[in-house]
Coordinates of C-alpha atoms in Angstrom, one line a residue:
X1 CA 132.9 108.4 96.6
X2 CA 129.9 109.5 95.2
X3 CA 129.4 113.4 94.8
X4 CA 126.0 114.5 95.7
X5 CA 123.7 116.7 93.8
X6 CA 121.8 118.2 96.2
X7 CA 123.3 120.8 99.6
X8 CA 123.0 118.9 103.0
X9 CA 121.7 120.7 106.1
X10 CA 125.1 120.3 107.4
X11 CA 126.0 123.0 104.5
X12 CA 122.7 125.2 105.0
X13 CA 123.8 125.4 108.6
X14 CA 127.6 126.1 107.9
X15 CA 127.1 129.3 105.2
X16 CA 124.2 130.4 108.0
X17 CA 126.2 130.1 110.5
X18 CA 124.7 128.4 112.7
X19 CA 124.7 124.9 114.8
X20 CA 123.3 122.1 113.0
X21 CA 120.5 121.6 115.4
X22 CA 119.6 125.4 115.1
X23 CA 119.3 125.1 111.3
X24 CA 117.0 121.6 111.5
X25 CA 115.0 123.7 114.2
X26 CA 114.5 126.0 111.4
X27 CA 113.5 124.0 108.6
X28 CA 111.1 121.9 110.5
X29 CA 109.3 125.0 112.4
X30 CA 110.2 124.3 115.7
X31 CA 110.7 126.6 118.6
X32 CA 114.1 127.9 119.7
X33 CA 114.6 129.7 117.2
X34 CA 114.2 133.7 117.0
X35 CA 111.9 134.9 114.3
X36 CA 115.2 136.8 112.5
X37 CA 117.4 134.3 112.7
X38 CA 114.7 131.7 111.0
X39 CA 114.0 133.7 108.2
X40 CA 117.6 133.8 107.7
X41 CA 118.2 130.9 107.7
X42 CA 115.0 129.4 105.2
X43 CA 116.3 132.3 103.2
X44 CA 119.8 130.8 102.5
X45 CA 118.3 127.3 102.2
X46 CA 116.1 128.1 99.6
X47 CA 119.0 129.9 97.8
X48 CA 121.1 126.9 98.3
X49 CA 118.2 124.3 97.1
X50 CA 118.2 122.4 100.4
X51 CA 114.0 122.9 101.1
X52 CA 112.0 121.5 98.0
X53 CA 109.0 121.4 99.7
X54 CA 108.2 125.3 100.3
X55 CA 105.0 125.3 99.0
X56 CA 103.6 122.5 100.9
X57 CA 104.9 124.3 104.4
X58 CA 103.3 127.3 103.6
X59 CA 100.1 125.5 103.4
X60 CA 100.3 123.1 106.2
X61 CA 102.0 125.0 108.2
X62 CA 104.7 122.1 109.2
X63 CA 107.3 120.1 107.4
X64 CA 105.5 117.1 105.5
X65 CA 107.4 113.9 106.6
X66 CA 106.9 112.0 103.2
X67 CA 109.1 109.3 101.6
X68 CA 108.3 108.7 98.1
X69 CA 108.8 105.3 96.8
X70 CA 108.6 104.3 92.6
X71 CA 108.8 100.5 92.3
X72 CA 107.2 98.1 89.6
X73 CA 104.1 96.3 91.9
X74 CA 104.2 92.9 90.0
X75 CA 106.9 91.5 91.9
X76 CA 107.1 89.0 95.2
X77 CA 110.1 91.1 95.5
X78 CA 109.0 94.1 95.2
X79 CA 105.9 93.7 97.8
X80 CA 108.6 92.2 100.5
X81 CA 110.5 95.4 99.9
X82 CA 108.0 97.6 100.5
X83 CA 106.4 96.4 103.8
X84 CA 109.8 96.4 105.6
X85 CA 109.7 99.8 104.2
X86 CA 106.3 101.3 105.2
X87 CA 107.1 99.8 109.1
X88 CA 110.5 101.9 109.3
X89 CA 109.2 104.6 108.1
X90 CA 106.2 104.4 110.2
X91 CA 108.4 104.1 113.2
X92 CA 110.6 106.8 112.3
X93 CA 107.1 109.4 112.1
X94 CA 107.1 109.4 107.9
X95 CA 104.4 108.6 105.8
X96 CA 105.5 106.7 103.0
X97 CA 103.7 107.4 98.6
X98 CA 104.0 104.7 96.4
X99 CA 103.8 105.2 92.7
X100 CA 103.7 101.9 91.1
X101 CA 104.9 102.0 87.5
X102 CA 103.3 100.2 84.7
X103 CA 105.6 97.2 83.4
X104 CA 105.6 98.7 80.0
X105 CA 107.1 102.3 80.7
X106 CA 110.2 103.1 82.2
X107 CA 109.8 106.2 83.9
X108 CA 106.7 107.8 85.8
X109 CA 105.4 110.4 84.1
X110 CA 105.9 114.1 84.6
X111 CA 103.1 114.8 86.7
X112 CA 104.6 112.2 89.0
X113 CA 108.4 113.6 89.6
X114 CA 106.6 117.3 89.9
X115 CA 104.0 115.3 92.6
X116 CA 107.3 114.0 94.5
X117 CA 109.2 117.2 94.4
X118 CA 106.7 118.9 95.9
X119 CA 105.6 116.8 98.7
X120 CA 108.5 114.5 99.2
X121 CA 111.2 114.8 101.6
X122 CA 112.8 112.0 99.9
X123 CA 112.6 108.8 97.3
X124 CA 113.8 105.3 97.2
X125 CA 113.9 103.9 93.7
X126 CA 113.3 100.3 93.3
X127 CA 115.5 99.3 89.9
X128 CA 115.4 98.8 86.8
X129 CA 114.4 102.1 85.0
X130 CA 115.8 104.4 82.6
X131 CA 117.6 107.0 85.1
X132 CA 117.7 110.3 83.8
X133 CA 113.8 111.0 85.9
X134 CA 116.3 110.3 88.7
X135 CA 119.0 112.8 87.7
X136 CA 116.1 115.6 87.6
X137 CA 114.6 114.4 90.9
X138 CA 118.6 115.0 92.5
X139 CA 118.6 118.3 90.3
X140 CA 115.7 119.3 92.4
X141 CA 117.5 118.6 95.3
X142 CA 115.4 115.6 96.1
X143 CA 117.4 113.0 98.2
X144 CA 117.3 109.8 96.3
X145 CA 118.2 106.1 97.1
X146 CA 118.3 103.2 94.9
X147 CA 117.5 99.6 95.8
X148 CA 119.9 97.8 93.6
X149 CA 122.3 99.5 91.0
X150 CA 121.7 100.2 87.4
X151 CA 124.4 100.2 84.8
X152 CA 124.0 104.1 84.9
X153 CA 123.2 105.0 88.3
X154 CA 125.3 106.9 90.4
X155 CA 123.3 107.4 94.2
X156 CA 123.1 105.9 97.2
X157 CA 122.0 102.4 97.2
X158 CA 121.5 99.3 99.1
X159 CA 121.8 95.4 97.6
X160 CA 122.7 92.1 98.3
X161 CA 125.6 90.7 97.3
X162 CA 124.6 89.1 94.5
X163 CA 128.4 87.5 93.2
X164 CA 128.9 85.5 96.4
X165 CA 125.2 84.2 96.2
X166 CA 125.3 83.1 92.6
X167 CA 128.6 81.3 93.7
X168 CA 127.1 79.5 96.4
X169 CA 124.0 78.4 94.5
X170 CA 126.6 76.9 91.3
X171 CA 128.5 75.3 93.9
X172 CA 125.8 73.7 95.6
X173 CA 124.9 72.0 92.2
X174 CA 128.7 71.2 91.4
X175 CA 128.6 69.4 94.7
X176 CA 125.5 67.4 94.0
X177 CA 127.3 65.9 90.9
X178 CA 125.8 68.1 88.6
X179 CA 127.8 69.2 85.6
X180 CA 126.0 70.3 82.6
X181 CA 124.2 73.1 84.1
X182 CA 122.5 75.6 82.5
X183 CA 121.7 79.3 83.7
X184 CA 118.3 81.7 83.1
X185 CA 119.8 85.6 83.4
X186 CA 117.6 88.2 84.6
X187 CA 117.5 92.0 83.5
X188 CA 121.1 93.1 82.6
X189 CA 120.7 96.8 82.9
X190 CA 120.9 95.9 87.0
X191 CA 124.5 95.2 88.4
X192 CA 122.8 92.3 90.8
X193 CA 121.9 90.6 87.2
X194 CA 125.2 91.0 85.7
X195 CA 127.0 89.7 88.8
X196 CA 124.6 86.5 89.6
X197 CA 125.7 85.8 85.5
X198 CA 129.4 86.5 86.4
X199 CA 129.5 84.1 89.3
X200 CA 127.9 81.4 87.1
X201 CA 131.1 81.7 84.5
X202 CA 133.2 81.8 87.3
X203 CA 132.4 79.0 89.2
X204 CA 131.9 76.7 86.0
X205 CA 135.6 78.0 85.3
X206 CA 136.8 77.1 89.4
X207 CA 135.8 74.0 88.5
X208 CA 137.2 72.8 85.2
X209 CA 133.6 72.9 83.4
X210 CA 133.4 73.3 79.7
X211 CA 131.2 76.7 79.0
X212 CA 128.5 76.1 76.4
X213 CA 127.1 79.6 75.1
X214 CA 123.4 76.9 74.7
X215 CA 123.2 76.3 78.2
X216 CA 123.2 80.3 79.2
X217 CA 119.9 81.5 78.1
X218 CA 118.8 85.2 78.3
X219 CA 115.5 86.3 81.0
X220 CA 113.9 89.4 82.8
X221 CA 113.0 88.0 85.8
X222 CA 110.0 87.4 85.1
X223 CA 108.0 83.9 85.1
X224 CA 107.4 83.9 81.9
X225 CA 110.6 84.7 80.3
X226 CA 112.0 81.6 83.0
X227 CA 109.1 79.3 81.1
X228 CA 110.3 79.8 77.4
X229 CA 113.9 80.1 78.7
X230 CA 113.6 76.5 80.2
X231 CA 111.8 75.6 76.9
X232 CA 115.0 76.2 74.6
X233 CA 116.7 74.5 76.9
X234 CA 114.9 71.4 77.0
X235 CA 114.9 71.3 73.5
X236 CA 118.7 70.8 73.3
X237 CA 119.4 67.0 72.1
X238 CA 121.4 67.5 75.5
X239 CA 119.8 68.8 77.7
X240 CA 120.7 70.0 81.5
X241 CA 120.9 68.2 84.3
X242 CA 120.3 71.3 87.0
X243 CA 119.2 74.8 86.0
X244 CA 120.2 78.4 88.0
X245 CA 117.4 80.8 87.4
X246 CA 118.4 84.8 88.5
X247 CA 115.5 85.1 90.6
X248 CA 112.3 82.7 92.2
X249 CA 109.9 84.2 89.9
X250 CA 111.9 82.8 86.4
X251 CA 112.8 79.6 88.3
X252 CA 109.3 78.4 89.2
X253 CA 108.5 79.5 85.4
X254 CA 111.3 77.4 84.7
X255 CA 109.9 74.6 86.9
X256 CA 106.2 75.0 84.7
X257 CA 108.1 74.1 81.5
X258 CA 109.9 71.1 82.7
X259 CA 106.7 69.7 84.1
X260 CA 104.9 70.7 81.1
X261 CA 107.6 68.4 79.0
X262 CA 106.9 65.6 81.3
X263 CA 109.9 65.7 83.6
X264 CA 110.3 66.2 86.9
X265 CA 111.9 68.3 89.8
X266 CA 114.1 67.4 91.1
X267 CA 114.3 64.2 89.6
X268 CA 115.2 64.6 86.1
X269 CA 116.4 68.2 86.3
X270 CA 117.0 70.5 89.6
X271 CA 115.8 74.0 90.4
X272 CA 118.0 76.7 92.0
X273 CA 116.4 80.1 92.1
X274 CA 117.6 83.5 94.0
X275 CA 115.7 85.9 96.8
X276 CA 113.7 83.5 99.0
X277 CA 110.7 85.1 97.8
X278 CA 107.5 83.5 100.4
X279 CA 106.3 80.8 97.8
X280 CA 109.8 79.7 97.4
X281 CA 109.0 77.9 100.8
X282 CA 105.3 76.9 100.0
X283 CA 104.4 75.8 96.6
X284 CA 106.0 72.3 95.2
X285 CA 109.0 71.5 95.3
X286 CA 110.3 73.8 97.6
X287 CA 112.9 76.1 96.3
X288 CA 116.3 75.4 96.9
X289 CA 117.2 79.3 96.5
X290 CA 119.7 82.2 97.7
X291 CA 118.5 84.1 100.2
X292 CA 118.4 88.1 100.1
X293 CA 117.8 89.4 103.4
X294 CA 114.7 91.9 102.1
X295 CA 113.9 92.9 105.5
X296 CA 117.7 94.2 106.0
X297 CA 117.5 95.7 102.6
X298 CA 114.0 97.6 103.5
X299 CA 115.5 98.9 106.9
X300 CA 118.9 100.0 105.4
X301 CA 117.3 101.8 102.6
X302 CA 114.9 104.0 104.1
X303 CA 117.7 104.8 107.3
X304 CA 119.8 105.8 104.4
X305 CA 117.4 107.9 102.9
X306 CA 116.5 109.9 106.3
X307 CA 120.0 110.3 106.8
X308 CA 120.6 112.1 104.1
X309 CA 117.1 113.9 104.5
X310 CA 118.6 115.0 108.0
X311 CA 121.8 116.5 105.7
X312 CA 123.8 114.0 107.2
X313 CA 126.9 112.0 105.2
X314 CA 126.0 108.8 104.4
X315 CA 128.0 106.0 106.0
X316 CA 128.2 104.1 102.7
X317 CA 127.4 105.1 98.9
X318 CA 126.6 101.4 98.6
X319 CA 125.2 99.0 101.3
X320 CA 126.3 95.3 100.3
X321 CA 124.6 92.7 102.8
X322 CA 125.1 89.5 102.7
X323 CA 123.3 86.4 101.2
X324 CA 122.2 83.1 102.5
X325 CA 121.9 79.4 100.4
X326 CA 118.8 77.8 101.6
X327 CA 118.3 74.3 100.1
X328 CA 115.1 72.4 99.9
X329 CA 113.4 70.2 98.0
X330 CA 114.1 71.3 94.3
X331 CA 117.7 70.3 94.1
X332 CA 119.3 66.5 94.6
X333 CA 122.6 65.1 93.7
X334 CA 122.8 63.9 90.2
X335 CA 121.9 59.9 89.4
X336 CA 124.7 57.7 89.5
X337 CA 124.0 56.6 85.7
X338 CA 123.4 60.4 84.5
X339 CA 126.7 61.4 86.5
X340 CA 128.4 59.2 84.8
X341 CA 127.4 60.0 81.3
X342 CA 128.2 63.5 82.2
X343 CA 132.0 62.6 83.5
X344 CA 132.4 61.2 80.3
X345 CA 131.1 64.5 78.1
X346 CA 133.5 66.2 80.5
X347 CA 136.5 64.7 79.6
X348 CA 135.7 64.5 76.0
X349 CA 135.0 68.1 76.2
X350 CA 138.4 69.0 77.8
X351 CA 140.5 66.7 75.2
X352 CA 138.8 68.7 72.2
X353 CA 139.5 71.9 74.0
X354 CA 143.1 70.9 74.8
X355 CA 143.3 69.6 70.8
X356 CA 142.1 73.0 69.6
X357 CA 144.6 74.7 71.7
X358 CA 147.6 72.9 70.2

């Protein structure tokens, strides 16, 4: 378990002592409370850390009810996020700040963390970034939650589960016939990346298939990274029959390169992709993809985030929801002449393995 930066009102209340509904009544300037007994108690909580957001209650008068959010607004991903966000919040009485950082930083700028300590009763980080901006926001006793986990982060967070999704999506091309498949990775420094990579090795491993280092092609998620990704692999004198891109975004990149060479999809080579972004269902082919239930993921993130805001222990450090093959129209089973070439470069492959071995 996790140990938090920050005190919890739970904590304010105990060293006041006092209930836990007294000391919220406190913070938040509601009656029921005598005059003595709330100074007293904003007294220890500012000496504990617990209220960041003094300065704004002195001028308004009233606790702001602000949840920050820093995401990178480029993404189908991102935008699907953030509208199951904004109706929670809205439901909950929270206004919700989006700062949207630029593709080529990795952290907001200064201005921006001292804006959200200030004002914010809270923050939901939408991954990848470099975390220490994070560690500063917690040292300001700041809750934070993350969508997704870094390789360095160490709060709250809520995501998918990314290995058993990246195992349904290889098996679903296994099962088609397909054998030489290939694989476009997204952005490493997030766990969901590394895991949707792992369950490609695995499953080609389950299932007796050679691994060829050529067929596993670093990406970023991004469509254009999927485009030249699909280009190397094309240019192979063998070439794959089925391609697993990390996200929708790199496969339909993916699916612009193989067009762009003159193929097709799914006919000469299928398309899996991963989050069920909207196009995924509207542009051609429809993507056979894994599904990531966003709205789940939106709702989860910002309850965990007012729990904590509330000084309440969290139910779970990490929220892992489930995922969700959806097949359509950019995936088909392998053709009978094609399947049986590749039987053939599978056995061939195992006798030189078994050869080396000896």
């Amino acid at each position: 378990m996790m140990k938090r930066l920050y005190p919890t009102l739970a904590e304010v209340a105990k060293v006041a002592g006092v209930s836990l509904m007294t000391a919220s009544r406190a913070i938040n300037n509601r009656p029921g409370v005598s005059p003595e007994k709330r100074e007293d108690i904003l007294r220890i909580a500012d000496e504990m850390g617990y209220v960041a957001n003094r300065a704004a209650q002195k001028l308004t008068g009233a606790r702001t009810r602000i949840i920050g959010v820093v995401a990178e607004l480029h993404t189908p991903f991102t935008s699907d996020l953030l509208l199951g966000m904004g109706a929670v919040a809205r439901a909950a009485d929270y206004e919700m700040l989006v700062y949207s950082l630029p593709v080529c930083d990795r952290r907001p700028p200064h201005s921006i963390i001292d804006m959200l300590r200030q004002i914010a009763d809270g923050v939901i980080v939408i991954l990848p970034y470099e975390s220490d901006y994070l560690e500063s926001m917690a040292t300001a006793h700041i809750p934070v939650v993350t969508i997704e986990q870094g390789v360095e982060s160490a709060f709250p967070s809520v995501t998918a589960d990314n290995y058993q999704g990246g195992c349904a999506a290889l098996r679903h091309l296994i099962e088609l016939g397909h054998r030489r498949i290939a694989f476009i990775s997204g952005n490493d420094r997030l766990t969901s990346a590394r895991d949707r990579r792992r369950a490609y090795r695995d499953v080609l491993a389950q299932a007796r298939l050679p691994h060829d280092p050529a067929l596993e092609v670093d990406g970023d998620f991004l469509r254009k990274s999927g485009f030249e990704a699909a280009q190397k692999l094309l240019a192979l004198d063998d070439r794959p029959t089925a391609i697993f891109a990390a996200n929708d975004t790199s496969a339909y990149g993916a699916i612009a390169a193989i067009r762009e060479a003159g193929l097709s999809v799914p006919g000469d080579i299928s398309v899996v992709g991963f989050d069920d972004i909207p196009i995924a269902s509207q542009l051609h082919p429809q993507l056979t993809t894994v599904r990531q239930p966003l709205q789940q993921m939106a709702r989860a993130s910002v309850n965990l985030l007012l729990a904590l805001i509330a000084g309440l222990e969290a139910p779970s450090e990490q929220i892992v929801l489930p995922t969700q093959l959806i097949v359509r129209e950019s995936t088909t089973p392998l053709k009978a002449k094609r399947k049986k070439e590749e039987a053939v470069k599978v056995v061939r492959a195992s006798v030189g393995t078994a050869n080396l071995a000896r």
